[in-house]
Coordinates of C-alpha atoms in Angstrom, one line a residue:
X4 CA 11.5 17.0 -77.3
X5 CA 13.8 14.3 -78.7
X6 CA 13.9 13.5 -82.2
X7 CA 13.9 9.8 -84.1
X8 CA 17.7 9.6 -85.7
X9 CA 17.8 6.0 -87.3
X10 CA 15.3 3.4 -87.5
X11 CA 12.5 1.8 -86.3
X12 CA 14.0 -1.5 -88.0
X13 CA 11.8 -4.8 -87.7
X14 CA 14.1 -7.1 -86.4
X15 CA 12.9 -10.5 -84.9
X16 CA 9.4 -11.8 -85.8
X17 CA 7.8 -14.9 -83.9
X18 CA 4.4 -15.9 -83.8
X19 CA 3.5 -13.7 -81.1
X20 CA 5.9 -11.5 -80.2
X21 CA 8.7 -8.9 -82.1
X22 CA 10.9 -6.4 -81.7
X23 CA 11.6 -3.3 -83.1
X24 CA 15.2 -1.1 -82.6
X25 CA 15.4 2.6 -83.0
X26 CA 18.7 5.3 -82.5
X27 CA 17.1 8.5 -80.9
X28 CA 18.7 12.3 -80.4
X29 CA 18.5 11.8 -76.6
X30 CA 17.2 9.7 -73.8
X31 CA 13.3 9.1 -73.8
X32 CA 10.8 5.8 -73.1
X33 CA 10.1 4.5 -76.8
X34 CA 6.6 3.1 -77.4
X35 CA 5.1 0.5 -79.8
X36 CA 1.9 -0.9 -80.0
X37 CA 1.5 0.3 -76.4
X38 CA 5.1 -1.7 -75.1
X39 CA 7.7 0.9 -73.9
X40 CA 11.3 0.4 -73.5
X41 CA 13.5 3.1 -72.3
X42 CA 16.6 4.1 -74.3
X43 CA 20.2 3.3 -73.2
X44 CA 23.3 5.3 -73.5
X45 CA 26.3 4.5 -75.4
X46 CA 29.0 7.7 -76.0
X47 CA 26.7 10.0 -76.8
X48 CA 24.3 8.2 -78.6
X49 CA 20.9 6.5 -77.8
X50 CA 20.0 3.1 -78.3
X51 CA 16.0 0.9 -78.0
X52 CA 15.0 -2.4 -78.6
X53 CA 11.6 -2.6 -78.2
X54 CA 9.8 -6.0 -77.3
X55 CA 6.1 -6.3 -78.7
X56 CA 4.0 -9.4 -76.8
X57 CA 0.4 -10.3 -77.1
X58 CA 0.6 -10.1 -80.8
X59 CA -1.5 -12.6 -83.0
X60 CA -0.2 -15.6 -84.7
X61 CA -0.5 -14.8 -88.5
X62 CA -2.1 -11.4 -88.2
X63 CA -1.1 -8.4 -90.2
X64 CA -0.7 -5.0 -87.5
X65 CA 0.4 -2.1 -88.9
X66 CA 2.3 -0.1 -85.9
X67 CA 3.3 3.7 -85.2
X68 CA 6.9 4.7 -83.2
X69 CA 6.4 7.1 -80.4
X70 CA 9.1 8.9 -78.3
X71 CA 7.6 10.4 -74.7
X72 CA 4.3 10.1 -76.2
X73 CA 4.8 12.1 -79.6
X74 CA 4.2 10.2 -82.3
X75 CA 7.6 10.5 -84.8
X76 CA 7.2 7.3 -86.7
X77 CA 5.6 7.4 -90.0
X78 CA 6.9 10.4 -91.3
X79 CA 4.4 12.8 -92.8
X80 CA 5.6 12.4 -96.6
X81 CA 3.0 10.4 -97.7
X82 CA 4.8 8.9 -99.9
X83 CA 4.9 4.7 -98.7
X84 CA 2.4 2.4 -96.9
X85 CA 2.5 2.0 -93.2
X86 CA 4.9 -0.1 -91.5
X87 CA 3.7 -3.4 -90.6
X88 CA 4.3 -6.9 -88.5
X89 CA 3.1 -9.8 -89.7
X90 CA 3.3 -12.8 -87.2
X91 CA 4.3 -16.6 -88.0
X92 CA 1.7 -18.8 -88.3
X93 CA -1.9 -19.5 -90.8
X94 CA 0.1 -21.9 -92.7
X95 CA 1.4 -19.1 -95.2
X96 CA 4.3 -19.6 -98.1
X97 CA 7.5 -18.3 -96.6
X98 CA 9.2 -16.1 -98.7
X99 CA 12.7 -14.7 -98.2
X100 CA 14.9 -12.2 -99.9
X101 CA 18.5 -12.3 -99.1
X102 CA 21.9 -10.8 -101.1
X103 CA 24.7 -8.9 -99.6
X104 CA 27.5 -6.4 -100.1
X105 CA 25.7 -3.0 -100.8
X106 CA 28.3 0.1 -101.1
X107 CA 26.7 3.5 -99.2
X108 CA 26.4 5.9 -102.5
X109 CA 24.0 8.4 -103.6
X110 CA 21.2 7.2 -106.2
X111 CA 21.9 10.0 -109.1
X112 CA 25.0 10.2 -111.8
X113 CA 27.6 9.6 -111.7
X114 CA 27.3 7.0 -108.6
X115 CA 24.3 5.8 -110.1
X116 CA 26.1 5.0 -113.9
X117 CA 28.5 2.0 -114.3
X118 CA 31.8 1.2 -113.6
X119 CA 33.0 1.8 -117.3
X120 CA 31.3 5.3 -117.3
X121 CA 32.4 6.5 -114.1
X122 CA 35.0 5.5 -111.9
X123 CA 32.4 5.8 -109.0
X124 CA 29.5 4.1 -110.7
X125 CA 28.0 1.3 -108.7
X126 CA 24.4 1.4 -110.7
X127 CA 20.9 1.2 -109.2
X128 CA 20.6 0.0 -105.6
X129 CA 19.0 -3.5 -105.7
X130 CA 17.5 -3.3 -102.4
X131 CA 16.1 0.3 -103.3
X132 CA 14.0 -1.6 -106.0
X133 CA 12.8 -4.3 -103.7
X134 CA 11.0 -1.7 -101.6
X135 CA 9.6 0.6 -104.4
X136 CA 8.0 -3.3 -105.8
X137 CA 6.9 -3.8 -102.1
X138 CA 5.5 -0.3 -102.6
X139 CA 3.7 -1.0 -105.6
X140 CA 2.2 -4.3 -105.0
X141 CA 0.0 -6.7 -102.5
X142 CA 1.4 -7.2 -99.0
X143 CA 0.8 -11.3 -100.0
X144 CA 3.5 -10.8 -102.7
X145 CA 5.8 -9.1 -99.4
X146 CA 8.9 -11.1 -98.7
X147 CA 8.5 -12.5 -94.7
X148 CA 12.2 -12.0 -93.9
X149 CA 15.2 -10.1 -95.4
X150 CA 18.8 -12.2 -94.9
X151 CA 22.0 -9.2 -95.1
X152 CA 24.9 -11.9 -95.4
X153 CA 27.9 -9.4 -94.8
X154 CA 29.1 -5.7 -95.9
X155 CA 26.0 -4.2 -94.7
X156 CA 28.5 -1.2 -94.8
X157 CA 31.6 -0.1 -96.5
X158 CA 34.4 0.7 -93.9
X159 CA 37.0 1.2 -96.8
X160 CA 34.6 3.0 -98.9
X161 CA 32.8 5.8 -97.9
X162 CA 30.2 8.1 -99.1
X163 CA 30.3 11.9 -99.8
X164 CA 28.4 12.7 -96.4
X165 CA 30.6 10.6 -94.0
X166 CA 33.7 12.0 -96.2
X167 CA 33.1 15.2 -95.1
X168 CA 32.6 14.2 -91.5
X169 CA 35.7 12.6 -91.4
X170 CA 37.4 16.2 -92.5
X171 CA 36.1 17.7 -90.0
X172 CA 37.0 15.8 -87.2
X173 CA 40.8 14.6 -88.5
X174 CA 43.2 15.6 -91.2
X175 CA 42.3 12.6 -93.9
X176 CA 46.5 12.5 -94.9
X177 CA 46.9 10.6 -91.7
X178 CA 45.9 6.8 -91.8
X179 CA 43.4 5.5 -92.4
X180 CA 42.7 8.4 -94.1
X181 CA 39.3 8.5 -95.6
X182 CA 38.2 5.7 -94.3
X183 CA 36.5 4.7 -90.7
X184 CA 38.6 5.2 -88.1
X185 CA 36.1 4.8 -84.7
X186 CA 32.7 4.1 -83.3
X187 CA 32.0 7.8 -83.9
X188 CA 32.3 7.3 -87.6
X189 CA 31.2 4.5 -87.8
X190 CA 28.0 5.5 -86.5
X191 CA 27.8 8.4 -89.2
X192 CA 28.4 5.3 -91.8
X193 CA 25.0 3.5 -90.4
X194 CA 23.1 6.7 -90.0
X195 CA 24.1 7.1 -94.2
X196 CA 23.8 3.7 -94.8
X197 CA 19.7 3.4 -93.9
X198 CA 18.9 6.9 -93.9
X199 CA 17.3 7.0 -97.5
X200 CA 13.5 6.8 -97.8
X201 CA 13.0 3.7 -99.9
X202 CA 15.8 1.5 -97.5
X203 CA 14.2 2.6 -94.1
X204 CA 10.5 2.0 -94.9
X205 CA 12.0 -1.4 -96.1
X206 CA 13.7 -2.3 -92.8
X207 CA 10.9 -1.2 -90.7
X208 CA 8.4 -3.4 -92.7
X209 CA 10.4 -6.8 -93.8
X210 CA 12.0 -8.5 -90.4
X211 CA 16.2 -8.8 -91.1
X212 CA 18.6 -11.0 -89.9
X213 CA 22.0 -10.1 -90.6
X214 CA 25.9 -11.2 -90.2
X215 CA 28.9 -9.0 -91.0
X216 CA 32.0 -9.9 -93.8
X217 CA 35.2 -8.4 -94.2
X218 CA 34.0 -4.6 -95.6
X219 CA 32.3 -4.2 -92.7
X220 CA 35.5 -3.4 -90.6
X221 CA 38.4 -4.2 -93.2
X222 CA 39.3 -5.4 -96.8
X223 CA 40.5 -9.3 -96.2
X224 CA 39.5 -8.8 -92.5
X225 CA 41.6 -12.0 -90.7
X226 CA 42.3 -13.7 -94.6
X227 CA 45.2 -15.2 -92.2
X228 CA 47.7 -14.7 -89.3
X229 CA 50.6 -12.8 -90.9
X230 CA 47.3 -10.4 -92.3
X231 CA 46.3 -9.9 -88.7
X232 CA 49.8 -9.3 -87.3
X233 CA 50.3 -6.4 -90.0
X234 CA 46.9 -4.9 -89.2
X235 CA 47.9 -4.7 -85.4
X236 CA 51.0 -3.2 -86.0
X237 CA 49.6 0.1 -87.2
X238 CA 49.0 3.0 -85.4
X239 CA 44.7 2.9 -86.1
X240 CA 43.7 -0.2 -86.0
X241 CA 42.6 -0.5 -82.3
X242 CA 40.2 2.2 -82.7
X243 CA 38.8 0.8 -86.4
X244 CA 38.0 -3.2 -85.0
X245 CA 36.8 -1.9 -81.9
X246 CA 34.3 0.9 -83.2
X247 CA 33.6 -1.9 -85.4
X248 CA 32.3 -4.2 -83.3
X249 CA 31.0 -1.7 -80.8
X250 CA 28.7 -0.4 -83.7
X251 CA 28.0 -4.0 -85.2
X252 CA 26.1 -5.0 -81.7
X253 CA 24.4 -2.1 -81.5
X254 CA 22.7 -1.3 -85.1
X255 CA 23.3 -5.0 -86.0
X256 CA 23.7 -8.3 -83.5
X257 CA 21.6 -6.9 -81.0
X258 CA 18.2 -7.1 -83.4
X259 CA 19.9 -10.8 -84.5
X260 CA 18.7 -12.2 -81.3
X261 CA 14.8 -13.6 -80.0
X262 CA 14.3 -11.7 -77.1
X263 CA 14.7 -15.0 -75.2
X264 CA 18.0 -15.3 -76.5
X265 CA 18.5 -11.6 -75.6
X266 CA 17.4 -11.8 -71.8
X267 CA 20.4 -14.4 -72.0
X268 CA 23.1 -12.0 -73.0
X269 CA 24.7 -10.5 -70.1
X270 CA 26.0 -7.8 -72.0
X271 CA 22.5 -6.5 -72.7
X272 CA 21.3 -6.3 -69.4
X273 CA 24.6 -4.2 -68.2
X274 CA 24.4 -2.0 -71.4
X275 CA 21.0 -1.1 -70.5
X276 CA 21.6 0.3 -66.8
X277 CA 24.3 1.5 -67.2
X278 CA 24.8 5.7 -67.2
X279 CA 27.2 5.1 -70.5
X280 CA 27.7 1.9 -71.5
X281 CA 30.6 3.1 -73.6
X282 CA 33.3 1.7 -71.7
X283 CA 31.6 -1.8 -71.0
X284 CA 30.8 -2.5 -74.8
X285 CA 34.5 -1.0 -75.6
X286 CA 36.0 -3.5 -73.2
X287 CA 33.6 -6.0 -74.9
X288 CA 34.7 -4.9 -78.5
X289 CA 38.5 -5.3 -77.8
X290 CA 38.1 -8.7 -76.2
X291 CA 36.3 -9.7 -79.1
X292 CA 39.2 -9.2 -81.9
X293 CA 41.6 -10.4 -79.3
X294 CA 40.2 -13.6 -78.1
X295 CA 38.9 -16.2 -80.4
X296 CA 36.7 -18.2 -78.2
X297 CA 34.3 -16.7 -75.8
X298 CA 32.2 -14.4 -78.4
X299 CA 29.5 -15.8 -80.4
X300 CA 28.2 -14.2 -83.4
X301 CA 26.2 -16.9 -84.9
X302 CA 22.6 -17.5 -84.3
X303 CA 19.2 -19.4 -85.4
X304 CA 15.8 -17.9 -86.4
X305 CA 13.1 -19.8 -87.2
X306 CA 10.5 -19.5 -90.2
X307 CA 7.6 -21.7 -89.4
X308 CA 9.5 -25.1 -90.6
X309 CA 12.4 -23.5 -91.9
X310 CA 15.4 -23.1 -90.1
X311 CA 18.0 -20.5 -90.6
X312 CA 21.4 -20.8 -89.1
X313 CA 23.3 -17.9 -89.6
X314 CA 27.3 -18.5 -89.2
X315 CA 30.3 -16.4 -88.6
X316 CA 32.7 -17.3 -90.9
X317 CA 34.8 -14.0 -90.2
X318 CA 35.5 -12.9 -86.5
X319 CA 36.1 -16.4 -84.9
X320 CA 39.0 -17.9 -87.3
X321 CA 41.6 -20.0 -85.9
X322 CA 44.4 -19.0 -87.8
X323 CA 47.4 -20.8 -86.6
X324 CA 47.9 -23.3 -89.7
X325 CA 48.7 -25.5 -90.3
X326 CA 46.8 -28.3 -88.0
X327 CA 44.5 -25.6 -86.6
X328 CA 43.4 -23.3 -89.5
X329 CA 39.7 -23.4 -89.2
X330 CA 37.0 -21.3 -90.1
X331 CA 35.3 -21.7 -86.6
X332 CA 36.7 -22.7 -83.1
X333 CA 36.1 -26.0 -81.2
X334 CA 32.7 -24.0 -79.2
X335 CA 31.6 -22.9 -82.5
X336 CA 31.3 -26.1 -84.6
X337 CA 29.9 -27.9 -81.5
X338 CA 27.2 -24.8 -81.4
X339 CA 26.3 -25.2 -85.2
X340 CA 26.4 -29.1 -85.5
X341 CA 24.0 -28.9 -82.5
X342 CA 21.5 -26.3 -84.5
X343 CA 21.3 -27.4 -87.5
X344 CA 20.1 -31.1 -86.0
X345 CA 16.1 -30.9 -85.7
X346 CA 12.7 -31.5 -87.6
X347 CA 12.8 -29.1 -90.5
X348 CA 11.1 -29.1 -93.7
X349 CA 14.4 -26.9 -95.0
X350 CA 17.5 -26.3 -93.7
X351 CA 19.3 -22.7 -94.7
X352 CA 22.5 -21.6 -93.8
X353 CA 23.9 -18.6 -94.0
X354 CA 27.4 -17.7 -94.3
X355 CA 28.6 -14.6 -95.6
X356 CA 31.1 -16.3 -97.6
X357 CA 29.8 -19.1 -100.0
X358 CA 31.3 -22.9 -99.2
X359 CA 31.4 -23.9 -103.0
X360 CA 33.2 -21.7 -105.4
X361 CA 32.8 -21.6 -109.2
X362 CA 35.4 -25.2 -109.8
X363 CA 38.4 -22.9 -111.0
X364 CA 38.5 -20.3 -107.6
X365 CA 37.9 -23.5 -105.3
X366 CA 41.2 -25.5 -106.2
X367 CA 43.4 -22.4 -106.6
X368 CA 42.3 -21.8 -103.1
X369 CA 43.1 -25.4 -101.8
X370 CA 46.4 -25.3 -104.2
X371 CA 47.2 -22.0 -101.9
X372 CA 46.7 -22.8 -98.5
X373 CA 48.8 -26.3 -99.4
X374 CA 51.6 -24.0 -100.3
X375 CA 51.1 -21.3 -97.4
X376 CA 51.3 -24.3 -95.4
X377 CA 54.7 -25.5 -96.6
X378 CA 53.9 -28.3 -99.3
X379 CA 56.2 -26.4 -101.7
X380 CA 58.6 -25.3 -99.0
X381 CA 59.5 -22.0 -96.7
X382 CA 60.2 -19.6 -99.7
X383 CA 57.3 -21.2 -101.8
X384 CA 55.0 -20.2 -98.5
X385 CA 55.9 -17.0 -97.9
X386 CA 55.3 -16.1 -101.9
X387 CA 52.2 -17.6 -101.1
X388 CA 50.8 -15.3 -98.6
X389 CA 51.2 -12.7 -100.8
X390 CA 49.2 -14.5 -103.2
X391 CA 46.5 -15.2 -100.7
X392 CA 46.3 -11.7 -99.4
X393 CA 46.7 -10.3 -103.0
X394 CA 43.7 -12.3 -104.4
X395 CA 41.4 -12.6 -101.7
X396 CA 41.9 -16.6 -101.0
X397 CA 40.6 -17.0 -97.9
X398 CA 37.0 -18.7 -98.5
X399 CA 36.1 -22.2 -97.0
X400 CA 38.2 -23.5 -100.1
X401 CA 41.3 -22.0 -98.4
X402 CA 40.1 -23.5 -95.0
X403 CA 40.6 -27.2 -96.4
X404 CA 39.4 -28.9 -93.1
X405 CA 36.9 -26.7 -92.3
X406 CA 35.5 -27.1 -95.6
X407 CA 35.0 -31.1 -95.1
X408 CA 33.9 -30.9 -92.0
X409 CA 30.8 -28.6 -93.2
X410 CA 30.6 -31.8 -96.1
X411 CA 30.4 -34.1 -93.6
X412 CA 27.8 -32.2 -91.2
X413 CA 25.5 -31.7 -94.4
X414 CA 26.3 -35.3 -95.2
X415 CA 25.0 -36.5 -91.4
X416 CA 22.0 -34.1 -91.6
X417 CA 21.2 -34.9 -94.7
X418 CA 21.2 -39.0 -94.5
X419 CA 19.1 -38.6 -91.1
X420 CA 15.4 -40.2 -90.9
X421 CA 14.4 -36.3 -90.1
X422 CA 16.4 -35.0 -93.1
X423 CA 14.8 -31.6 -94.6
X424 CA 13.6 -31.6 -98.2
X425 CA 16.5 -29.0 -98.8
X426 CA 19.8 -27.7 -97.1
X427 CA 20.6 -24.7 -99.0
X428 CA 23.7 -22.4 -98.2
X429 CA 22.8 -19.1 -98.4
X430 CA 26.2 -16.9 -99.4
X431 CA 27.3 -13.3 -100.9
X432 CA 31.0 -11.7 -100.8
X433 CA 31.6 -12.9 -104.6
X434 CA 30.3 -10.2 -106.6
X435 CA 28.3 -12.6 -108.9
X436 CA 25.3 -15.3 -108.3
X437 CA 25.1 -18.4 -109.1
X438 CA 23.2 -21.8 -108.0
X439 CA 25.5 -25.3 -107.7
X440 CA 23.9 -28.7 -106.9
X441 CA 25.5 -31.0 -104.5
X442 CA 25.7 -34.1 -105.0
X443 CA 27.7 -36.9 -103.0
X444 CA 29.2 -40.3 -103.9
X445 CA 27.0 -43.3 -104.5
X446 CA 25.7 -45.4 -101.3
X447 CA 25.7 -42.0 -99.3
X448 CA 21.8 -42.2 -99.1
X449 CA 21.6 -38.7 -99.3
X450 CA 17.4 -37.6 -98.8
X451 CA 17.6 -33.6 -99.1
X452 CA 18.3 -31.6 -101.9
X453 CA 21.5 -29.7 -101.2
X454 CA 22.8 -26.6 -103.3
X455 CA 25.0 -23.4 -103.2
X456 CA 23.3 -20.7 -103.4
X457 CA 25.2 -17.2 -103.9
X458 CA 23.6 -13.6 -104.2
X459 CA 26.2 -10.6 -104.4
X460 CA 26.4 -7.4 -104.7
X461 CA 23.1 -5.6 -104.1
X462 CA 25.2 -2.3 -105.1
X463 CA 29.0 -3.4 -105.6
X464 CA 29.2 -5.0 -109.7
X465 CA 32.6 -6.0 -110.7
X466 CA 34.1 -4.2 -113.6
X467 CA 35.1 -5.6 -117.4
X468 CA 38.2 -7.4 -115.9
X469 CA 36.8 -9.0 -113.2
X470 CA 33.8 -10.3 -114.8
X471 CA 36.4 -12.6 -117.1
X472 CA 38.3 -13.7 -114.5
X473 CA 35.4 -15.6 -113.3
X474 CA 34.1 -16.6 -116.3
X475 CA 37.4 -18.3 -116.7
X476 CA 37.5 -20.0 -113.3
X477 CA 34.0 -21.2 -114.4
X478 CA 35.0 -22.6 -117.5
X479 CA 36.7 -26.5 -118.4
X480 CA 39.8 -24.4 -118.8
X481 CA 40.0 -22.5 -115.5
X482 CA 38.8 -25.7 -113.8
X483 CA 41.5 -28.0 -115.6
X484 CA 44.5 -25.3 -114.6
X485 CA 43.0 -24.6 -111.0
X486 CA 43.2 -28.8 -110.6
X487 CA 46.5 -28.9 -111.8
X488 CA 47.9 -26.5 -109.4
X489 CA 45.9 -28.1 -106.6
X490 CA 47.3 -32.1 -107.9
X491 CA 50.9 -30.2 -108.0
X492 CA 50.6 -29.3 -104.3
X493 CA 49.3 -32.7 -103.3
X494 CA 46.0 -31.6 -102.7
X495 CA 43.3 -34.2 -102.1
X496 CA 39.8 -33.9 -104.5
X497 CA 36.9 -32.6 -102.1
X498 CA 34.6 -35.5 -100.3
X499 CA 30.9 -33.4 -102.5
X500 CA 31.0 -32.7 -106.1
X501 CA 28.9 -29.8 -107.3
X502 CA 27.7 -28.1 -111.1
X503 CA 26.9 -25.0 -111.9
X504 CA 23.2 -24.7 -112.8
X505 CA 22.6 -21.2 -113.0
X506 CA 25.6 -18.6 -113.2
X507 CA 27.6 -16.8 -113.1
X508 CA 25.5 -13.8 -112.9
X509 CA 26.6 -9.9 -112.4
X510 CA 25.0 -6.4 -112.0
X511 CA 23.6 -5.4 -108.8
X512 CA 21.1 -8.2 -107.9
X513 CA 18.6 -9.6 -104.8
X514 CA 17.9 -13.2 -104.6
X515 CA 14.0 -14.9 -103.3
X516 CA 13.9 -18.0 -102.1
X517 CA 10.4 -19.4 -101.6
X518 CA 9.0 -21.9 -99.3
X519 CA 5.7 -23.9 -99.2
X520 CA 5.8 -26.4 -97.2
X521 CA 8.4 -28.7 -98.6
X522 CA 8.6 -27.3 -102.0
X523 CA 10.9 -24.6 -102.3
X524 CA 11.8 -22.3 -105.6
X525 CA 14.9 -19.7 -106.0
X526 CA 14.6 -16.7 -107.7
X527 CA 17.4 -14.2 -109.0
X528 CA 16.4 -10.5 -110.1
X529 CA 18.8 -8.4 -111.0
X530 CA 18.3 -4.3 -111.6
X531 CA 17.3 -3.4 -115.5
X532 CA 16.4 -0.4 -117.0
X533 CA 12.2 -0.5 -118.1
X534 CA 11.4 0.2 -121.8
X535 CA 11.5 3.5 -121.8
X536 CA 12.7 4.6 -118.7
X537 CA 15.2 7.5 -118.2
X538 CA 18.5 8.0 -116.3
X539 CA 16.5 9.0 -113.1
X540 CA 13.6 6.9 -113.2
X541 CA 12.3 3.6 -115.1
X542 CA 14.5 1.1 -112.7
X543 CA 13.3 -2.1 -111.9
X544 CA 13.5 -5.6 -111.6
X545 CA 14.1 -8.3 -113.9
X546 CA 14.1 -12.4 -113.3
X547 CA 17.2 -13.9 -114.3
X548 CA 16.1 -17.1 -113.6
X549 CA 13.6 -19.1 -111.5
X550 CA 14.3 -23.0 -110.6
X551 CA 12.6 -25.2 -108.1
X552 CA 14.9 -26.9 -105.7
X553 CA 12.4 -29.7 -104.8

């Protein structure tokens, strides 16, 4: 009799079909709402994606997980509502929630206190609060999709439970230490990660889409190519990127996908017949960090009229500067110039890291890729990789090229006789939000609406110091010495301007971004303490601000 270990999680939603992923303790036929799939084997571990069909366009269906016929999915604690699908379609408001970076820690003192009262204080889990609201209120008020834009988990910062796995599998004095080192761990990380109550109910309920960012494997994962060449030269790395990526198809990428998109992927189809897929999606894994091309992580879901593109701006950098530095390769801008083209009402992308920085962050990062490319000369560039790996500049601002040629995309889509009412980028990695407005030079005949919009952490705040360093790269004076250094390098001014409506904004936060038709209206809610509450309870959510976009 084999036991439920992770999951179910609600991945893709149509308008008459979904599926539904589960980790079990063994081998068994999973059933939902009477469709079975039978579980595949990866090193030890058991893997589902269920496909539901025959579903009804805009219905509401509550649904039960059984393994072998026993029914193991809700559990008996009473305690939330039943998980449910709701279809696409009726003509209903599209509402989305969407943030990222959310450290693994447990939800009492002192991980539960700030960063100046405990060194391990990340606050109140943002996403925590979305389900116990989702709990507490109508299905209408429900968000229809939930957009995870990177660090989904926290390689390089684990909690108590996975700490103690680790010492008992490895002495922790040898690198990496107490952090993940293989798809074993890793596993234990997910398992943590979506294990508590209030975060599973939510993923079975709200579809996700998700994309991975740097903590998800590695601290300034692939920032550039000396970076890369370091990491490789250690004795663990091997094991760390490919349990990463072994573990990121499997609890994430896999659910990314519409199961037509999925009956496309070769590796699916092997994974499932195999006896142990382990060394097929290791072989897979390793070719993935090694080869740029020839591994797509990006994909498209659609929300009635909205479309979401959802971009890898992490695993498939060129990073041979300085003609070929580029966020994406040659397949992978022809694959997302060809997406983002259609009949849409809006237009979201979502890229774990944001394209527009606050102004002061966006020209130190163009001043520093002008010098790591030579522009001050050899000793100037190698004093400026350290800057760049030091300081984390490797956002589109420190892709230069990249960075225009997303302008000029937005730009095309944007003057077209189909343009969407909005083209919003959807971003996180920061550690603050904030919403900019595009705008582009005169005679452009721009026709959507286009803004930044940036959501981070969900549990991850900055401290005291780091709060006022962005504060002063969003202020005249960190703009004015950010331009300098950029002018000094021989930098060329960015082909889009954009202004800060709303932000910067800290503490742990989750960002709703409503659609009706082609009106649209952002909302930021960051965690707060109720009147009255206590350390343990009285948590919820507070509107920072709320601003239509149309």
């Amino acid at each position: 009799m084999t036991e439920l270990i992770l999951g179910p999680l609600l991945r893709y939603v149509g308008h008459d079909e979904a599926t539904v992923w589960v980790e079990t303790a063994a081998p068994c036929e999973v059933e939902v709402l009477g469709c079975r799939e039978r579980t595949f084997h990866v090193a030890g571990h058991h893997y589902a994606l269920v496909h539901l069909t025959g579903l009804e366009p805009g219905s509401t269906t509550p649904y039960e997980v059984a393994l072998d016929g026993r029914r193991v999915w809700p559990l008996d604690d009473g305690d939330w509502p039943a998980s449910t699908i709701r279809t696409q379609g009726g003509g209903r408001r599209v509402r989305l929630a969407w943030g990222s970076c959310r450290v693994t820690a447990p939800d009492h003192p002192p991980h539960s206190l700030p960063k100046d009262q405990h060194p391990e204080g990340r606050e109140v889990d943002a996403l925590r609060l979305v389900a116990e609201h989702m709990r507490d209120s109508d299905q209408e008020e429900w968000p229809h999709g939930l957009i995870l834009l990177g660090d989904q988990v926290y390689a390089d910062e684990v909690p108590p439970e996975v700490c103690a796995f680790i010492r008992s599998r490895r002495d922790p004095e040898v690198p990496p230490g107490e952090t993940i080192a293989d798809f074993e761990e890793y596993t234990q990380l997910y398992r943590t990660a979506w294990s508590d109550p209030p975060i599973r109910w939510l993923l079975s309920t709200v579809p996700s889409a998700m994309v991975f960012d740097d903590h998800d494997v590695h601290d300034d994962w692939n920032t550039s190519r000396d970076w890369v060449e370091s990491i490789r030269a250690t004795g663990w790395w091997d094991d760390r990127i490919v349990g990463g990526f072994m573990t990121y198809w499997l609890y994430q990428h896999m659910g990314n996908l519409s199961p037509e998109r999925l009956r496309d992927d070769g590796l699916y189809d092997r994974l499932r017949t195999a006896e142990d897929g382990e060394p097929i999606l290791r072989d897979f894994a390793f070719a993935a960090d090694r080869e740029v091309a020839g591994t797509r992580w990006s994909y498209c879901r659609d929300f009635g009229a909205t479309r979401l593109v959802m971009v890898d701006s992490r695993a498939g950098r060129v990073l041979d500067p300085p003609e070929e530095r580029s966020m994406l390769d040659p397949e992978e801008w022809n694959w997302l110039e060809e997406h983002v083209t259609g009949d849409f009402d809006h237009l979201l992308i979502g890229t774990s890291l944001p394209f527009l920085l606050a102004p002061g962050l966006h020209h130190l990062e163009a001043w520093n890729e002008a010098v790591c490319n030579g522009a001050w000369g050899r000793l100037a560039a190698r004093l400026g990789e350290k800057v760049r790996q030091g300081l984390d500049l490797e956002h589109w601002a420190a892709f230069g090229m990249s960075l225009e040629r997303i302008a000029a995309m937005v730009r095309r889509v944007g003057t077209s006789e189909t343009a969407p009412a909005t083209i919003v980028a959807l971003s996180g990695d920061v550690h603050h939000a904030y919403l900019a407005e595009v705008g582009f030079r005169r005679g452009t005949g721009m026709r959507a609406n286009v803004y930044q919009a940036t959501c981070s952490p969900f549990r991850n705040p900055l401290d005291d110091h780091e709060r006022r360093s962005i504060r002063f790269a969003c202020s005249k004076a960190g703009t004015a010495v950010g331009m300098l250094l950029a002018r000094a390098a021989r930098v060329e001014d960015p082909s889009v301007r954009w202004r800060f409506r709303e932000g910067p904004y800290f503490d742990n936060q989750v960002c709703f971004l409503e659609l009706d038709g082609r009106s649209a209206r952002l909302r930021l809610q960051k965690t707060a303490r109720r009147a009255g509450g206590t350390e343990d309870e009285g948590y919820g959510l507070e509107t920072v601000f709320e601003r239509p976009l149309t």
